[in-house]
PDB file of C-alpha atoms in Angstrom:
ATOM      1  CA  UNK A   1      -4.336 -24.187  12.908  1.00 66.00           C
ATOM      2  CA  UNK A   2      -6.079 -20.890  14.103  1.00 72.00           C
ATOM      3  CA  UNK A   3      -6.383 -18.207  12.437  1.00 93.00           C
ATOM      4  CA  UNK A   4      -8.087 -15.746  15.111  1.00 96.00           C
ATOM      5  CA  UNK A   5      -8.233 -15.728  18.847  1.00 96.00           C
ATOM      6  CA  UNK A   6     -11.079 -14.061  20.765  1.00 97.00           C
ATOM      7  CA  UNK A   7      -9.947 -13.477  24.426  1.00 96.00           C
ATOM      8  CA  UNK A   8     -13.542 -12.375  26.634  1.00 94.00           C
ATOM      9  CA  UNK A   9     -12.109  -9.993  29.376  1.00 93.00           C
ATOM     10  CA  UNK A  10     -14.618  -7.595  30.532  1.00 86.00           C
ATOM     11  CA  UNK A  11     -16.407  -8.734  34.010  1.00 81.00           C
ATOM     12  CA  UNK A  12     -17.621  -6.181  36.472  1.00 82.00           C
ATOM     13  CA  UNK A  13     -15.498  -7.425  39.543  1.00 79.00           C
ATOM     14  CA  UNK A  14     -18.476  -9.138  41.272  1.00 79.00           C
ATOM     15  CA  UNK A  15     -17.041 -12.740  41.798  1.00 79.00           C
ATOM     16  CA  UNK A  16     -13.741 -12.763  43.859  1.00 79.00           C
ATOM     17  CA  UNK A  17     -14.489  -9.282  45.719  1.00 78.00           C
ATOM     18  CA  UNK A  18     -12.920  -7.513  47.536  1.00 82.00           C
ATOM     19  CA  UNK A  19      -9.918  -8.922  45.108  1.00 82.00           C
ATOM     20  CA  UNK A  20     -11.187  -8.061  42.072  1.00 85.00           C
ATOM     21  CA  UNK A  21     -13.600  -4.570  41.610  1.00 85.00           C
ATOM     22  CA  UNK A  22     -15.562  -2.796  38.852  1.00 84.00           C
ATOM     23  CA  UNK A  23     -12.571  -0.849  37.964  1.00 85.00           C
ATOM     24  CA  UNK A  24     -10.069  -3.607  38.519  1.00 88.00           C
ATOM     25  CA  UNK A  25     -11.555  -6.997  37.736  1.00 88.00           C
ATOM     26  CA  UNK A  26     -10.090 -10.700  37.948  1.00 89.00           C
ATOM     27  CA  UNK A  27      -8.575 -10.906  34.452  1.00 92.00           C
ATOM     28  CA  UNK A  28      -5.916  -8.017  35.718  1.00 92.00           C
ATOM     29  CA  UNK A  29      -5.266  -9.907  38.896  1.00 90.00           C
ATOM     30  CA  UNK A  30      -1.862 -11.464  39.087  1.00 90.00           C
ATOM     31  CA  UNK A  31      -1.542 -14.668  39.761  1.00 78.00           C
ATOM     32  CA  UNK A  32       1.789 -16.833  41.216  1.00 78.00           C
ATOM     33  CA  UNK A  33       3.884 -16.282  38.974  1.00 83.00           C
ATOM     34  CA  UNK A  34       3.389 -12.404  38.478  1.00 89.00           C
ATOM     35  CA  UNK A  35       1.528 -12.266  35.358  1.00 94.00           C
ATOM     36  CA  UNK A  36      -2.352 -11.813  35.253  1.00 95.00           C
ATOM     37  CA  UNK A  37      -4.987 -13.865  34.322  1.00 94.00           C
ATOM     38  CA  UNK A  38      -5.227 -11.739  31.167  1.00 96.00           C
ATOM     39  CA  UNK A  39      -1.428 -11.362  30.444  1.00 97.00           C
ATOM     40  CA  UNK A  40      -1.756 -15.487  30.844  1.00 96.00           C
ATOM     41  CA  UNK A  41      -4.253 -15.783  28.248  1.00 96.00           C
ATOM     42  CA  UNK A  42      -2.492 -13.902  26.091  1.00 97.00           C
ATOM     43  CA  UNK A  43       0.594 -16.275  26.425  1.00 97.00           C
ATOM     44  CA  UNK A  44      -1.745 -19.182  25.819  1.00 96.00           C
ATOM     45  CA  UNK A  45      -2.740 -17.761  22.720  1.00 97.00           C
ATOM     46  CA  UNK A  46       0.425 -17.236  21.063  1.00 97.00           C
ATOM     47  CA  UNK A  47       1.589 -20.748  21.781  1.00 96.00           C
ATOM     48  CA  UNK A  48      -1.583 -21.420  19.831  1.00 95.00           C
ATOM     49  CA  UNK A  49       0.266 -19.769  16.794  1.00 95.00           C
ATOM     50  CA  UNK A  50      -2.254 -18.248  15.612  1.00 94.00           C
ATOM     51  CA  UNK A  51      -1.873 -16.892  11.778  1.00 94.00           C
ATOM     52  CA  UNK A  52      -4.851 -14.140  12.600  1.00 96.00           C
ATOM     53  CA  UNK A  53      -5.433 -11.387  15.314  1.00 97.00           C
ATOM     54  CA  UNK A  54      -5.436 -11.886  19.140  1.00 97.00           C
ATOM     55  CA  UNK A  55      -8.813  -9.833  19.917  1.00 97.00           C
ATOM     56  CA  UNK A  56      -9.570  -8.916  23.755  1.00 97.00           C
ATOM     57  CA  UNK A  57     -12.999  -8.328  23.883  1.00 96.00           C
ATOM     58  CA  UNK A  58     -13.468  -5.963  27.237  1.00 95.00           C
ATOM     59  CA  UNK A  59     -15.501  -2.920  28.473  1.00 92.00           C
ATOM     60  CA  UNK A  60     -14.595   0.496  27.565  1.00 93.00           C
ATOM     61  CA  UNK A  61     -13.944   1.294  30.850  1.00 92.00           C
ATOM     62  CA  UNK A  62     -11.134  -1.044  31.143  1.00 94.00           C
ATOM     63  CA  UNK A  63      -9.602  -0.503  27.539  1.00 95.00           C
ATOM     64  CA  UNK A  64      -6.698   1.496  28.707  1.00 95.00           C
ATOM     65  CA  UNK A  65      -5.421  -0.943  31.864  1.00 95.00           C
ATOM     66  CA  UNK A  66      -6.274  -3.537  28.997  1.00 96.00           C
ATOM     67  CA  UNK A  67      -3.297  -2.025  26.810  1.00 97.00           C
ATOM     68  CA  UNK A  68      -1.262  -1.148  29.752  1.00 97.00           C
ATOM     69  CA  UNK A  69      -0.904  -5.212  30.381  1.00 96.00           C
ATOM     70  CA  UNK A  70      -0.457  -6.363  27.117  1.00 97.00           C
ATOM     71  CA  UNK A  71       2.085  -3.873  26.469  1.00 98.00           C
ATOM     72  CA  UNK A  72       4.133  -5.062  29.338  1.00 97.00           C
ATOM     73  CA  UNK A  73       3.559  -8.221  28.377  1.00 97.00           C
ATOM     74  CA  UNK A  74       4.949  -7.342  24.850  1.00 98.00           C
ATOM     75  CA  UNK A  75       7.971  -6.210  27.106  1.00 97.00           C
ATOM     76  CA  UNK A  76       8.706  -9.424  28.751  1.00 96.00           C
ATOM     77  CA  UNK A  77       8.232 -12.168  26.098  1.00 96.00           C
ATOM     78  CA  UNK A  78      10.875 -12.659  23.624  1.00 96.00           C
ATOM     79  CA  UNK A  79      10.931 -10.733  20.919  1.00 96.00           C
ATOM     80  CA  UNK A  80       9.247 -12.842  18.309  1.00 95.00           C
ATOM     81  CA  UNK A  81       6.253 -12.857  20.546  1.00 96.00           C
ATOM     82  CA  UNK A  82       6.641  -9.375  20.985  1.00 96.00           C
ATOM     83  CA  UNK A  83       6.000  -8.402  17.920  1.00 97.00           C
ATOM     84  CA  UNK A  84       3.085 -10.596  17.589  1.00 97.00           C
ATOM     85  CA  UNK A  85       1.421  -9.008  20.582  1.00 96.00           C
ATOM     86  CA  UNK A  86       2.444  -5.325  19.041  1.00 97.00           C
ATOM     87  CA  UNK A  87       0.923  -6.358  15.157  1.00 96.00           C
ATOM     88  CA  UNK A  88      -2.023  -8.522  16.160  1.00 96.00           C
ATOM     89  CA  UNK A  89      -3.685  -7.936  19.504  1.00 97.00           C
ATOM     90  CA  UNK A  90      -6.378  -5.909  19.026  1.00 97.00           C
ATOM     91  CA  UNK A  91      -8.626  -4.578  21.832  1.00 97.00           C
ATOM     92  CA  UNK A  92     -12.120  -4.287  20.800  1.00 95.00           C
ATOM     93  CA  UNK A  93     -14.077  -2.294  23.633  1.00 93.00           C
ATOM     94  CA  UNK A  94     -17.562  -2.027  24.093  1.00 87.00           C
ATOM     95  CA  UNK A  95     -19.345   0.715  24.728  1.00 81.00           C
ATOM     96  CA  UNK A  96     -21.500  -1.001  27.482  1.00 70.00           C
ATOM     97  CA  UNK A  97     -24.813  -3.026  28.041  1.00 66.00           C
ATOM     98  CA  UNK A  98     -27.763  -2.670  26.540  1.00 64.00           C
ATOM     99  CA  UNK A  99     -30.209  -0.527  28.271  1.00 65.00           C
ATOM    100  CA  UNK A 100     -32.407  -2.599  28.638  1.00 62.00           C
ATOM    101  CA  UNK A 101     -32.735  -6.809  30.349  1.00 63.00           C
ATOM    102  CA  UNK A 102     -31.881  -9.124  27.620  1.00 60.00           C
ATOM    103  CA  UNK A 103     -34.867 -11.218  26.344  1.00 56.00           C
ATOM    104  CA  UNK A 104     -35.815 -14.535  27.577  1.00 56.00           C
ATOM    105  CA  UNK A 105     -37.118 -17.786  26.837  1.00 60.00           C
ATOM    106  CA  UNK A 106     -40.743 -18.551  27.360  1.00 58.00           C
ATOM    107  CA  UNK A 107     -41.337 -21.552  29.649  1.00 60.00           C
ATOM    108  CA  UNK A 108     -44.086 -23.725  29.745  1.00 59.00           C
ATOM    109  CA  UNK A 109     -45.577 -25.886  27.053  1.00 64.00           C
ATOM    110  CA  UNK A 110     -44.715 -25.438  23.213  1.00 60.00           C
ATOM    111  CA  UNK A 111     -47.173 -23.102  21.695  1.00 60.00           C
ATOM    112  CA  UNK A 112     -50.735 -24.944  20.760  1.00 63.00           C
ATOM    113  CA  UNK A 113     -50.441 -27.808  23.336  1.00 57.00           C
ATOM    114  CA  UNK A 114     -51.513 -27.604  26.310  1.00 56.00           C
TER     115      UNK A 114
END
């Protein structure tokens, strides 16, 4: 059993361009069957059952078209699910990259050998 659910949805549009863009990345694509690769998520989640929170962890750039999908995904599931979406999703959004590179590993020997 779950409890919560963390959904990662906040690329910069870089890998299936000109599809996907900064402003409109991959996980708000729609895919065959009409829904988007976010909207699917979701629906994988809440056949998880999850007794918890849903969280979508995106930019705060795309917070808004975030909510826009998941509430007409809230609009097109039956109504159990519904509410589920409308009670537990919550959209956390960052406020954006560090400003500076992230650190990284030093390679070459361990420290004192040689």
């Amino acid at each position: 059993m779950f409890s919560d659910i963390v959904i990662l949805a906040g690329g910069f549009g870089e890998r299936l361009w000109p599809a996907s863009r900064p402003d409109f990345p991959k996980q708000f694509l729609s895919i065959s069957d009409g829904m988007s690769f976010l909207q699917n998520a979701v629906l994988r989640a809440l056949a998880l059952r999850p007794s918890g929170k849903i969280i979508i962890a995106t930019r705060r750039a795309l917070e808004e078209e975030t909510a826009s999908q998941c509430l007409a995904l809230a609009k097109a599931v039956p109504p159990g699910d519904s509410e589920k979406i409308m009670r537990d999703v919550l959209i956390l959004a960052e406020p954006g990259p560090p400003p500076h590179p992230a650190a990284r590993p030093q390679m070459g020997p361990p420290r004192g050998k040689k």
